[in-house]
mmCIF file of C-alpha atoms and ligand atoms in Angstrom:
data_model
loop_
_atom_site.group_PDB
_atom_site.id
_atom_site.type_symbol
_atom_site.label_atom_id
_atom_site.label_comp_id
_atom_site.label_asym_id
_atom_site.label_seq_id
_atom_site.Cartn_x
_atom_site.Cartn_y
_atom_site.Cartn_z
ATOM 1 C CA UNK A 1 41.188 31.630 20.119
ATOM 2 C CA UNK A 2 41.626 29.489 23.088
ATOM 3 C CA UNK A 3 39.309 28.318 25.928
ATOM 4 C CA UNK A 4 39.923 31.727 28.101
ATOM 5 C CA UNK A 5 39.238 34.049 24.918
ATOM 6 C CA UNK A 6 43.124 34.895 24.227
ATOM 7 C CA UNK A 7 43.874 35.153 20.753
ATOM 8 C CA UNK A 8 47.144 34.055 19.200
ATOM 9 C CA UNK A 9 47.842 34.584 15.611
ATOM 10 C CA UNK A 10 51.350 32.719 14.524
ATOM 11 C CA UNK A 11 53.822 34.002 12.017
ATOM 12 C CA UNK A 12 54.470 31.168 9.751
ATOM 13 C CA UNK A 13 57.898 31.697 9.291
ATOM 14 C CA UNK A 14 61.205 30.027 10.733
ATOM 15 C CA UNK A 15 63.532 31.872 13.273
ATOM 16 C CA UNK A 16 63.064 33.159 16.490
ATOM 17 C CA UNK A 17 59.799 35.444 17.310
ATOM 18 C CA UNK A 18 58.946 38.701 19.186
ATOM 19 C CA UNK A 19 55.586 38.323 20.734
ATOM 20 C CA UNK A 20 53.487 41.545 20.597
ATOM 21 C CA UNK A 21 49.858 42.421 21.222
ATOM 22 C CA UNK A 22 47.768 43.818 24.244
ATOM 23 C CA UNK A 23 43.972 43.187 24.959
ATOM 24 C CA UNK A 24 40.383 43.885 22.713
ATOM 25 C CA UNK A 25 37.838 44.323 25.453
ATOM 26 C CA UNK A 26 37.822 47.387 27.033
ATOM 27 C CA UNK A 27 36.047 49.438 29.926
ATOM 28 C CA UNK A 28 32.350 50.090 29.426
ATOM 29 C CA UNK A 29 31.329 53.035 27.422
ATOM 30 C CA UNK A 30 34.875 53.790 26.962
ATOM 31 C CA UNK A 31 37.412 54.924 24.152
ATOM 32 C CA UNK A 32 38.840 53.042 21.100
ATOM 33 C CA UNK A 33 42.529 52.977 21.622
ATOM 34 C CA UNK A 34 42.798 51.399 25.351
ATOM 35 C CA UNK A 35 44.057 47.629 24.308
ATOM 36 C CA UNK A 36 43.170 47.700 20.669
ATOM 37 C CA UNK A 37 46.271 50.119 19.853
ATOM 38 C CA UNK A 38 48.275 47.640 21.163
ATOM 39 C CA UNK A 39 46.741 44.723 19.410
ATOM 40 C CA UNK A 40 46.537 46.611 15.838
ATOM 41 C CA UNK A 41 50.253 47.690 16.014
ATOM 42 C CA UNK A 42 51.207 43.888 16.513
ATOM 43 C CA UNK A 43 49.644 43.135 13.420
ATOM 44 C CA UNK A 44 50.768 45.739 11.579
ATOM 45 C CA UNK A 45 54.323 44.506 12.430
ATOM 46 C CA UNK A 46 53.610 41.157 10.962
ATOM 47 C CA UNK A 47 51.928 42.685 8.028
ATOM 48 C CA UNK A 48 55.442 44.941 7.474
ATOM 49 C CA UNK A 49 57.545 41.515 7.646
ATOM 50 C CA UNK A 50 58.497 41.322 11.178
ATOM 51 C CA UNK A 51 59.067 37.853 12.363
ATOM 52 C CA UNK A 52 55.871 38.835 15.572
ATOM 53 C CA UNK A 53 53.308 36.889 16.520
ATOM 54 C CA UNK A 54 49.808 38.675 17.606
ATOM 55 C CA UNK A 55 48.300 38.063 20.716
ATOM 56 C CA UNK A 56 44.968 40.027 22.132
ATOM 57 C CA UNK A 57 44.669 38.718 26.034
ATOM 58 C CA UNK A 58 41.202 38.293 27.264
ATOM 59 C CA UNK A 59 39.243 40.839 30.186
ATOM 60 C CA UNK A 60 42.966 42.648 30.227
ATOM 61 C CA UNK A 61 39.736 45.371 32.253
ATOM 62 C CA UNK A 62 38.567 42.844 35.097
ATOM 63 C CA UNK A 63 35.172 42.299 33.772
ATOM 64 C CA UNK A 64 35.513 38.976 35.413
ATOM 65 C CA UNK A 65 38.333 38.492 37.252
ATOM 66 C CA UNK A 66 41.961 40.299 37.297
ATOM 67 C CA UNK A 67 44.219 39.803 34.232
ATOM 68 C CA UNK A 68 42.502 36.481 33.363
ATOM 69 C CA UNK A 69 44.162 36.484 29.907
ATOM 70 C CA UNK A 70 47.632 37.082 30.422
ATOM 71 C CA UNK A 71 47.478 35.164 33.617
ATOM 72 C CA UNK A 72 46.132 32.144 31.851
ATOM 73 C CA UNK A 73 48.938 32.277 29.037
ATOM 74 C CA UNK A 74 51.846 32.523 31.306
ATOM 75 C CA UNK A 75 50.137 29.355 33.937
ATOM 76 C CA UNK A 76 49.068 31.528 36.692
ATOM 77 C CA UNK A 77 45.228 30.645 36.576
ATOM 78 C CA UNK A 78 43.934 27.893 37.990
ATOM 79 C CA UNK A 79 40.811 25.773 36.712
ATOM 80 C CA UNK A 80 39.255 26.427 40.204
ATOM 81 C CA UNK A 81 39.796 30.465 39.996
ATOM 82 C CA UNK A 82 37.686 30.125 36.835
ATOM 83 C CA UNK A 83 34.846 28.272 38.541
ATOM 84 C CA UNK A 84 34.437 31.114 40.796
ATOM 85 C CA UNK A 85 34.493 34.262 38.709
ATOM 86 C CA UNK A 86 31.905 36.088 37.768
ATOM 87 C CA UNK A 87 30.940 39.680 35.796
ATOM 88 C CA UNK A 88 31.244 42.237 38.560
ATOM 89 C CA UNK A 89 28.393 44.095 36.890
ATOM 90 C CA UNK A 90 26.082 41.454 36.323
ATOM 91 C CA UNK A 91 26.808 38.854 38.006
ATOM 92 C CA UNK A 92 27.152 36.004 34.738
ATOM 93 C CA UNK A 93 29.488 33.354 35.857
ATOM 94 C CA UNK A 94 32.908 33.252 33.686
ATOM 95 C CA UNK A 95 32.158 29.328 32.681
ATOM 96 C CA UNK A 96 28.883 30.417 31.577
ATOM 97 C CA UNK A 97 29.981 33.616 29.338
ATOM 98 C CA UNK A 98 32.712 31.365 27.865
ATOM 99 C CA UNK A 99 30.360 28.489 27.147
ATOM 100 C CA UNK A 100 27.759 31.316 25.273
ATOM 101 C CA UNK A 101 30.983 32.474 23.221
ATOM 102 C CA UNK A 102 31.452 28.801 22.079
ATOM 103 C CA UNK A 103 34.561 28.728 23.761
ATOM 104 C CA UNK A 104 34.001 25.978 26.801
ATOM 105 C CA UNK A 105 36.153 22.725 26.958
ATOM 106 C CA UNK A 106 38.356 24.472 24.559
ATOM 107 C CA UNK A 107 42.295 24.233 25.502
ATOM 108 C CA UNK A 108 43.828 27.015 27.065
ATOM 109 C CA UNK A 109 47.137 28.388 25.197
ATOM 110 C CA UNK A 110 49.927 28.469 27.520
ATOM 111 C CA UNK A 111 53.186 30.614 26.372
ATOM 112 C CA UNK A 112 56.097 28.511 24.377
ATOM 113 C CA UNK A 113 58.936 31.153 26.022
ATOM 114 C CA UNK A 114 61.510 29.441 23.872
ATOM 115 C CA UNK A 115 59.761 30.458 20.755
ATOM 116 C CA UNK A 116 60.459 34.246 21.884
ATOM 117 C CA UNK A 117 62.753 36.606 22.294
ATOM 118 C CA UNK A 118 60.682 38.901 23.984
ATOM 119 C CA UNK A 119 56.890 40.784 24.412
ATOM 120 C CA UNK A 120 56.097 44.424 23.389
ATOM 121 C CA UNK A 121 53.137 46.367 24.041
ATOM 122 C CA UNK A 122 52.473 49.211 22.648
ATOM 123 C CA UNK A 123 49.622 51.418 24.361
ATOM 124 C CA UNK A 124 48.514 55.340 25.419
ATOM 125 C CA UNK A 125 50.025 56.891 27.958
ATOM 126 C CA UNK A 126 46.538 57.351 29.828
ATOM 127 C CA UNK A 127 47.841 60.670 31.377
ATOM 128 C CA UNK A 128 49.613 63.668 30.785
ATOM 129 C CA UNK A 129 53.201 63.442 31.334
ATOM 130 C CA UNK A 130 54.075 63.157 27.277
ATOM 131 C CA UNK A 131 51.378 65.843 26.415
ATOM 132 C CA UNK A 132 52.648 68.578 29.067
ATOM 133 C CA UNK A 133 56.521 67.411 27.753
ATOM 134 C CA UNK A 134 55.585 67.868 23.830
ATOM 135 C CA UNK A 135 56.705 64.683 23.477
ATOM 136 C CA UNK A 136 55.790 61.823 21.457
ATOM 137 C CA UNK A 137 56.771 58.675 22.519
ATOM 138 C CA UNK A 138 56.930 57.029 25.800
ATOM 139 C CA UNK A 139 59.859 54.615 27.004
ATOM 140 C CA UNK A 140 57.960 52.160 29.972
ATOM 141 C CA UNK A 141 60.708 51.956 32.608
ATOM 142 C CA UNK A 142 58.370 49.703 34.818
ATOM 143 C CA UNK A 143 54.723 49.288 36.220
ATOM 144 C CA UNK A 144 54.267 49.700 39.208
ATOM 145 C CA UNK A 145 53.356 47.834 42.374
ATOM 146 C CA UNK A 146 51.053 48.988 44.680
ATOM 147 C CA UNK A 147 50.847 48.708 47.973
ATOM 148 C CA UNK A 148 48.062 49.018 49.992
ATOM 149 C CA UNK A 149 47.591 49.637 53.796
ATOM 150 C CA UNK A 150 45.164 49.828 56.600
ATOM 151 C CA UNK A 151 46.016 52.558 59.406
ATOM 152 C CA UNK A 152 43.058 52.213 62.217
ATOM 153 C CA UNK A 153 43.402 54.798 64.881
ATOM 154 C CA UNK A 154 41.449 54.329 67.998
ATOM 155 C CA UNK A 155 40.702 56.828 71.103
ATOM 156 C CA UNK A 156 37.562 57.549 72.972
ATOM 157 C CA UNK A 157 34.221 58.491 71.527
ATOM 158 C CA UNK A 158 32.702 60.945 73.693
ATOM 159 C CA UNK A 159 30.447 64.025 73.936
ATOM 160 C CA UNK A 160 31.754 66.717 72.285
ATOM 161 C CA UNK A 161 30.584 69.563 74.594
ATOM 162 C CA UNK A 162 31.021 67.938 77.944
ATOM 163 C CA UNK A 163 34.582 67.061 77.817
ATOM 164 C CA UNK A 164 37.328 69.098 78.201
ATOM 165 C CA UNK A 165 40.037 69.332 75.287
ATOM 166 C CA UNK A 166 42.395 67.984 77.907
ATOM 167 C CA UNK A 167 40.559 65.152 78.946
ATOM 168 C CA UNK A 168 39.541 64.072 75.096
ATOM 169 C CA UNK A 169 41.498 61.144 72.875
ATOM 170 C CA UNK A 170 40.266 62.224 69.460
ATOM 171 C CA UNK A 171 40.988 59.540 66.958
ATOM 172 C CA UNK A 172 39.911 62.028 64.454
ATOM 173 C CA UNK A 173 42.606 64.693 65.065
ATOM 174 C CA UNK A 174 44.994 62.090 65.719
ATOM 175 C CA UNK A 175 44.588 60.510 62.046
ATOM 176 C CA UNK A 176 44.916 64.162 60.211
ATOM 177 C CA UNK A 177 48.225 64.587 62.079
ATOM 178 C CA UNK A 178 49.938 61.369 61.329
ATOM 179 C CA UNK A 179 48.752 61.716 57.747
ATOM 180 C CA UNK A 180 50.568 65.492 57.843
ATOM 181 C CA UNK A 181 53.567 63.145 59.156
ATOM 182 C CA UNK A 182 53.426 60.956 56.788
ATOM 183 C CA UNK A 183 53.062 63.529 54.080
ATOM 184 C CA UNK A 184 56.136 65.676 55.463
ATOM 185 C CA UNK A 185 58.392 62.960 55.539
ATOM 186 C CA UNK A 186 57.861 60.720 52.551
ATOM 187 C CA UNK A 187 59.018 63.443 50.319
ATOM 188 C CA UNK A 188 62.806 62.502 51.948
ATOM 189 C CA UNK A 189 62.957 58.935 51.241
ATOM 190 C CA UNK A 190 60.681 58.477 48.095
ATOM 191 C CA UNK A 191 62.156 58.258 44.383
ATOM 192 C CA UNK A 192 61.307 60.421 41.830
ATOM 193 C CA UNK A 193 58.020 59.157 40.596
ATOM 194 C CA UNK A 194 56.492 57.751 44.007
ATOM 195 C CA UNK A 195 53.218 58.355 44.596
ATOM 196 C CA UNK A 196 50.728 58.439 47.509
ATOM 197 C CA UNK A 197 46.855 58.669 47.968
ATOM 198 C CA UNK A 198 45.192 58.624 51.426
ATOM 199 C CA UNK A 199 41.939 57.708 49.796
ATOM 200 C CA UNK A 200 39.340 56.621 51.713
ATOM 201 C CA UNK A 201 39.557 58.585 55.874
ATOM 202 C CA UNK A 202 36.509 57.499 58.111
ATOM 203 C CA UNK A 203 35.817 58.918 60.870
ATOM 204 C CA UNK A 204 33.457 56.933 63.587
ATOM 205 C CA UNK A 205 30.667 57.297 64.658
ATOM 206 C CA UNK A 206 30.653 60.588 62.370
ATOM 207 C CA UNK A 207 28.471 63.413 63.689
ATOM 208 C CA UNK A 208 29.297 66.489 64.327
ATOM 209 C CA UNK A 209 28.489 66.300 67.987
ATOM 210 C CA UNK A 210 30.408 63.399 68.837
ATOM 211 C CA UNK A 211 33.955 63.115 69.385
ATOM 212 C CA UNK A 212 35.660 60.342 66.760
ATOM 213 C CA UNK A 213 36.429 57.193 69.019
ATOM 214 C CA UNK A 214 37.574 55.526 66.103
ATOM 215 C CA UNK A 215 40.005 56.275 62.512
ATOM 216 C CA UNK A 216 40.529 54.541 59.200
ATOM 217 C CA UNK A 217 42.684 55.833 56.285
ATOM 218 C CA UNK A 218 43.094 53.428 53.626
ATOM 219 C CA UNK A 219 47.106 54.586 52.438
ATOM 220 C CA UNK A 220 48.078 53.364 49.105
ATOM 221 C CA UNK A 221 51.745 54.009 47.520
ATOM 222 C CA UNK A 222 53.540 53.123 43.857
ATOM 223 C CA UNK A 223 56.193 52.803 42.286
ATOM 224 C CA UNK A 224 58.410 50.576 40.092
ATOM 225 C CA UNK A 225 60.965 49.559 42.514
ATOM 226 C CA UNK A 226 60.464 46.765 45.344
ATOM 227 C CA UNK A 227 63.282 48.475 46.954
ATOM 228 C CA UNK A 228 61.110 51.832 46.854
ATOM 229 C CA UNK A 229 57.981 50.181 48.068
ATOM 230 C CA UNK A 230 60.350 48.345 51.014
ATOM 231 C CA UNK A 231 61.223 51.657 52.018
ATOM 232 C CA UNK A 232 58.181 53.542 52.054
ATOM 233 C CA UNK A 233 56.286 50.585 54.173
ATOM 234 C CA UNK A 234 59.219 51.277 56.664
ATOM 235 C CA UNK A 235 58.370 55.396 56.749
ATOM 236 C CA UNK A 236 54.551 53.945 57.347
ATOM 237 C CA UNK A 237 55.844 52.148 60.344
ATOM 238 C CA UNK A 238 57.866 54.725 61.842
ATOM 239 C CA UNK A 239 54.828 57.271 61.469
ATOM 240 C CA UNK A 240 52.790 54.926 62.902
ATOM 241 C CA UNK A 241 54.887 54.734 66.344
ATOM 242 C CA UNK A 242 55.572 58.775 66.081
ATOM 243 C CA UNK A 243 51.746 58.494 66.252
ATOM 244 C CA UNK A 244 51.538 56.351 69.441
ATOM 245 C CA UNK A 245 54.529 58.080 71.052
ATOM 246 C CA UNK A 246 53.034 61.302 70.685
ATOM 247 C CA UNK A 247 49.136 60.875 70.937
ATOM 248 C CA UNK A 248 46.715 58.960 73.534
ATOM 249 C CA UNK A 249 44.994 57.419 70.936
ATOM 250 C CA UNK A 250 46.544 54.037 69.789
ATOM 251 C CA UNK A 251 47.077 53.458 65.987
ATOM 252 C CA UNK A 252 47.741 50.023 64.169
ATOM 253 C CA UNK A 253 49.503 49.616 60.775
ATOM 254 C CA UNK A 254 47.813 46.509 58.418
ATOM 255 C CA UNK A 255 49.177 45.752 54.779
ATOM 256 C CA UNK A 256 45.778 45.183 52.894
ATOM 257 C CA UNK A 257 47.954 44.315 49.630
ATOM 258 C CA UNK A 258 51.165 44.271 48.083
ATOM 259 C CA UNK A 259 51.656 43.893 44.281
ATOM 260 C CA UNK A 260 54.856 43.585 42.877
ATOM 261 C CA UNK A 261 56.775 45.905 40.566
ATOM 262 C CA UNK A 262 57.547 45.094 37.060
ATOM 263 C CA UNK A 263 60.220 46.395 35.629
ATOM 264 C CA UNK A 264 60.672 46.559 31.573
ATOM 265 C CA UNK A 265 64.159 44.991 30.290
ATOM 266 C CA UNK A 266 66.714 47.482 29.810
ATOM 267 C CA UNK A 267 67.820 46.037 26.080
ATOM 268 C CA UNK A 268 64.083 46.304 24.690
ATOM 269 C CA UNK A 269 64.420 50.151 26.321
ATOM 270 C CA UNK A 270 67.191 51.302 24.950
ATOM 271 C CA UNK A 271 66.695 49.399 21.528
ATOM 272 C CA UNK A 272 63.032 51.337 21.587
ATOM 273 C CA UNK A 273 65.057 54.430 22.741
ATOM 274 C CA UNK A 274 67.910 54.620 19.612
ATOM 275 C CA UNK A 275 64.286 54.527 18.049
ATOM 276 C CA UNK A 276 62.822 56.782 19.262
ATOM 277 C CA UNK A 277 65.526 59.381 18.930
ATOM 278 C CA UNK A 278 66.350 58.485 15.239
ATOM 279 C CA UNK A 279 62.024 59.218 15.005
ATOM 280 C CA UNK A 280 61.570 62.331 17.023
ATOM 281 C CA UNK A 281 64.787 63.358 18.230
ATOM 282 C CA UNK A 282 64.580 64.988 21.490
ATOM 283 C CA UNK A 283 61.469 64.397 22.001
ATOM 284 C CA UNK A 284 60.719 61.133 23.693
ATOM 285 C CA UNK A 285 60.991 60.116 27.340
ATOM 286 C CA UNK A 286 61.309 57.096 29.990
ATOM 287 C CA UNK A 287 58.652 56.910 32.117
ATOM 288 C CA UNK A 288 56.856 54.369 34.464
ATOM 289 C CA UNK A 289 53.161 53.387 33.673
ATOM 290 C CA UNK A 290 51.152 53.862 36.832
ATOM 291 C CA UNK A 291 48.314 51.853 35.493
ATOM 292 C CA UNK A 292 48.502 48.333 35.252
ATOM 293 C CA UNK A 293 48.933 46.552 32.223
ATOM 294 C CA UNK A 294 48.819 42.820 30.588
ATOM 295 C CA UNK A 295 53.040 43.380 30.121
ATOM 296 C CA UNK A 296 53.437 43.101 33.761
ATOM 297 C CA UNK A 297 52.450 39.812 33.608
ATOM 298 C CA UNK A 298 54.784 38.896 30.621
ATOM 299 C CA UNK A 299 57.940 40.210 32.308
ATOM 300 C CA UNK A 300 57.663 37.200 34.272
ATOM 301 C CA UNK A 301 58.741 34.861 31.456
ATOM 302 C CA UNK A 302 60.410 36.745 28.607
ATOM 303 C CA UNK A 303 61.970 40.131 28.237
ATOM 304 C CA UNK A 304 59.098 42.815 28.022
ATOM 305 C CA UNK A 305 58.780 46.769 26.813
ATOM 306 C CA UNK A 306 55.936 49.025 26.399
ATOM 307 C CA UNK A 307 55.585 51.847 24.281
ATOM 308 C CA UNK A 308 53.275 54.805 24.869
ATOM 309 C CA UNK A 309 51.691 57.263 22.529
ATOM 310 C CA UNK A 310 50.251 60.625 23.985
ATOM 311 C CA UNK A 311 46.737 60.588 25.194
ATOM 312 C CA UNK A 312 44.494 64.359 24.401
ATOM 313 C CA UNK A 313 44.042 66.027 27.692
ATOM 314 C CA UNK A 314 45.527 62.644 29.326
ATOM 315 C CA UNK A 315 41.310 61.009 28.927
ATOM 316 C CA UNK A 316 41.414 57.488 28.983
ATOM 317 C CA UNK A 317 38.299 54.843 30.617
ATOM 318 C CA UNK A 318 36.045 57.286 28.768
ATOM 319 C CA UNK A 319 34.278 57.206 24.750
ATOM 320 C CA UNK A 320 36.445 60.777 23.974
ATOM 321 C CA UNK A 321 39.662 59.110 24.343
ATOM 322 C CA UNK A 322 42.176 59.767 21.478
ATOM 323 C CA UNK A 323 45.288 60.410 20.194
ATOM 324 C CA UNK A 324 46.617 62.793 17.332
ATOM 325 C CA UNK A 325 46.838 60.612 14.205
ATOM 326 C CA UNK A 326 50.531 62.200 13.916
ATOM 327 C CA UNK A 327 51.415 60.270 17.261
ATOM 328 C CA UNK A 328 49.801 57.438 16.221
ATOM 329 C CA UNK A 329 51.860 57.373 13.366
ATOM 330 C CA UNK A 330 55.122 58.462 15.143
ATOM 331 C CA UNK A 331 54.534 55.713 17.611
ATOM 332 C CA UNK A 332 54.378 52.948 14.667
ATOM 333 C CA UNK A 333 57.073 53.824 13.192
ATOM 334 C CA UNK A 334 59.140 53.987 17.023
ATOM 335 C CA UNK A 335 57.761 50.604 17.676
ATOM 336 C CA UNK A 336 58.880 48.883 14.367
ATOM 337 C CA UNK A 337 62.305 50.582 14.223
ATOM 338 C CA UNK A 338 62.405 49.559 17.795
ATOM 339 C CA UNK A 339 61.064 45.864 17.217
ATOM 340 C CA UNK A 340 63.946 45.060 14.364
ATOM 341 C CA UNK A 341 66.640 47.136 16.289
ATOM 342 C CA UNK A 342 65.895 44.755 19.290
ATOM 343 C CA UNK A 343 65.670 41.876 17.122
ATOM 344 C CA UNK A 344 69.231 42.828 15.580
ATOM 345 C CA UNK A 345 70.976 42.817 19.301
ATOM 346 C CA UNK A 346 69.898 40.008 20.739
ATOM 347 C CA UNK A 347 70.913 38.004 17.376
ATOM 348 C CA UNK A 348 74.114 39.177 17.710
ATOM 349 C CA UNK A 349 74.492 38.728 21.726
ATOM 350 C CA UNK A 350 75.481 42.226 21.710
ATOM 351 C CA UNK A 351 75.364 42.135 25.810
HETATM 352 ZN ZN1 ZN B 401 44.805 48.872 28.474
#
C-alpha cells in the first residue's frame, strides 16, 4: 500500500504483465460490487496463473478529491492538490486521514508502463442497457467526456399584470424555447449514444407575479468521442444566436467544464469480444460507460478495456445493488478468456 492508499500486489513471475484491478472504497451506504468486482476478478486472474498484477486505486468515489488514486499512479497529482483536500462530508483533511491510516510520508507508487501490456477493469454496468438486451457481458467502447455549459438569458424583470405581452422581454419564456431548439436539433448531429440533461433551469427573481428578468440552464452533454462533443458545443452556439436573433432578451453561452473522452483500445475489445462470443454467443454487446471510471485515467499510459456484468434493475450507489451469480460467473470466465486471448496477440504482434 502506498502513501495515497493504492494497493499494488506484484506477480512474481518473469515476462511481460497485464495490470488489472479497480477501486475498494465505495459510496456511502452503498452496494458490494461497485469497485470490489473489479478488484476481486484481478486476483482471481493471478490466482488462475495469469501473468496480472492487482491494483485497488484509492477514493476511485471522491470522498476526498476526484480520482486521487489512479491520478496519483499515473503522475497527475500533485503534493500541493493533496494539501488541500478534504472529506466533502466531514470536512477531515486528506493528510490527516492518511496520517490516521498509518500511511503519511509513505512513497507514492507511480506506474512502471513498460512492465505492462495493458489495464483491464472489470465492473457492473450500473444501468440497464445489458439487462433490457438479455445480455451478459458488456464490451466498454469508451467513457465518456462531459461537457458542461452555462446558458444565462437575460431580459427585463417587470410586473406581470401591468405590462403588455408586447412590451415584455421574458427571460423565462425565452430559455424554454431555446432549450425546445436545442432539443429539436441535436437529435440531427448527435451519435448514437449522445446524451443531454438540462439540469438545473432558474428562473429570477421567481414569483409568480413577476416577470423573469433573468435565465440559467446549466446544459450538460456526453459522449465518447471529442469529435462528438466538438460538434455538439457548435449546435450550443448556433442555438444560442437563433436565440438572440429571434428574441429581445440577450443570451450568453459559458463552458463551465470540459472532460475528455476516453476511448478503450480496439485490440483489448475485440480480444474481450472473440471472448465473449466463444462464452455467451450472441449475447454480449459494445457499449460506452456513461459513468466515470478509474480506466479512464489508465488509457492515458497503456492500452485499457473494461468489462461489464449486468446490474438487477440497473441499481447501483445504493446497499441492494447486485448481480445474478450466473453473470458474475459468465463475466469471469469473459474476462480471463479475454485477458490470455489479449495476452496471445500482442506477443505475437498480430497488428
Ligand atoms: Zn466504480
Amino acid at each position: 500500500m502506498d502513501g495515497i492508499g493504492n494497493v499494488l500486489g506484484r506477480h512474481p513471475g518473469p515476462g511481460p504483465k497485464l495490470l488489472c484491478g479497480s477501486h475498494i472504497e465505495t459510496q456511502n451506504e452503498s452496494g458490494w460490487l461497485d469497485g470490489a468486482l473489479g478488484v476481486c476478478a484481478a486476483l482471481a486472474l493471478a490466482r488462475a496463473g495469469l501473468p496480472v498484477d492487482a491494483v485497488a486505486f484509492a477514493d476511485e468515489e471522491g470522498h476526498y478529491g476526484s480520482f486521487i488514486g489512479s491520478r496519483s499512479f499515473i503522475g497527475l497529482l500533485d503534493e500541493a492538490e493533496i494539501d488541500r483536500l478534504a472529506n466533502r462530508y466531514h470536512g477531515k483533511p486528506l493528510r490527516d486521514a492518511l496520517a490516521e491510516a498509518g500511511l503519511a510520508g509513505r512513497p507514492r507508487l507511480h506506474v512502471d508502463a513498460a512492465r505492462y501490456r495493458g489495464f483491464l477493469e472489470m465492473h457492473i454496468e450500473q444501468g440497464t442497457t445489458l439487462e433490457r438486451g438479455g445480455l451478459h457481458a458488456g464490451i466498454v467502447t469508451g467513457i465518456v467526456g462531459v461537457s458542461q455549459y452555462r446558458i444565462t438569458i437575460e431580459g427585463q424583470q417587470d410586473h406581470a399584470g401591468g405590462t403588455t405581452m408586447a412590451e415584455r422581454r421574458d427571460a423565462g419564456l425565452a430559455a424554454v424555447r431555446l432549450l425546445a431548439w436545442i432539443d429539436a436539433e441535436f437529435p440531427r448531429h448527435c451519435a448514437e449514444r449522445t446524451v443531454w440533461t438540462a439540469g438545473r433551469i432558474t428562473l429570477s427573481p421567481g414569483a409568480a407575479s413577476i416577470i423573469p428578468g433573468r435565465a440559467e440552464a446549466l446544459f450538460q452533454v456526453r459522449d465518447t468521442s471529442a469529435e462528438v462533443l466538438a460538434r455538439m458545443r457548435d449546435v450550443l452556439h448556433r442555438a444560442v444566436q437563433e436565440s438572440n436573433r429571434r428574441e429581445r432578451c440577450t443570451a450568453v453561452l459559458d463552458v463551465v467544464s470540459e472532460s475528455t473522452p476516453a476511448p478503450c483500445d480496439p485490440m483489448w475489445q475485440d480480444a474481450l469480444a472473440a471472448a465473449a462470443e466463444s462464452v455467451v454467443p450472441g449475447r454480449w454487446a459494445r457499449l460506452p460507460s456513461g459513468a466515470g471510471h478509474d480506466a479512464q485515467y489508465l488509457t492515458r499510459v497503456m492500452p485499457s478495456a473494461m468489462l461489464f456484468v449486468p446490474s438487477i434493475g440497473g441499481i447501483s450507489h445504493h446497499w441492494t445493488e447486485d448481480t445474478a451469480e450466473e453473470d458474475l460467473r459468465v463475466g469471469m470466465r469473459v474476462l480471463a478468456e479475454g485477458a490470455a486471448r489479449f495476452l496471445q496477440t500482442t506477443a505475437v504482434g498480430v497488428p
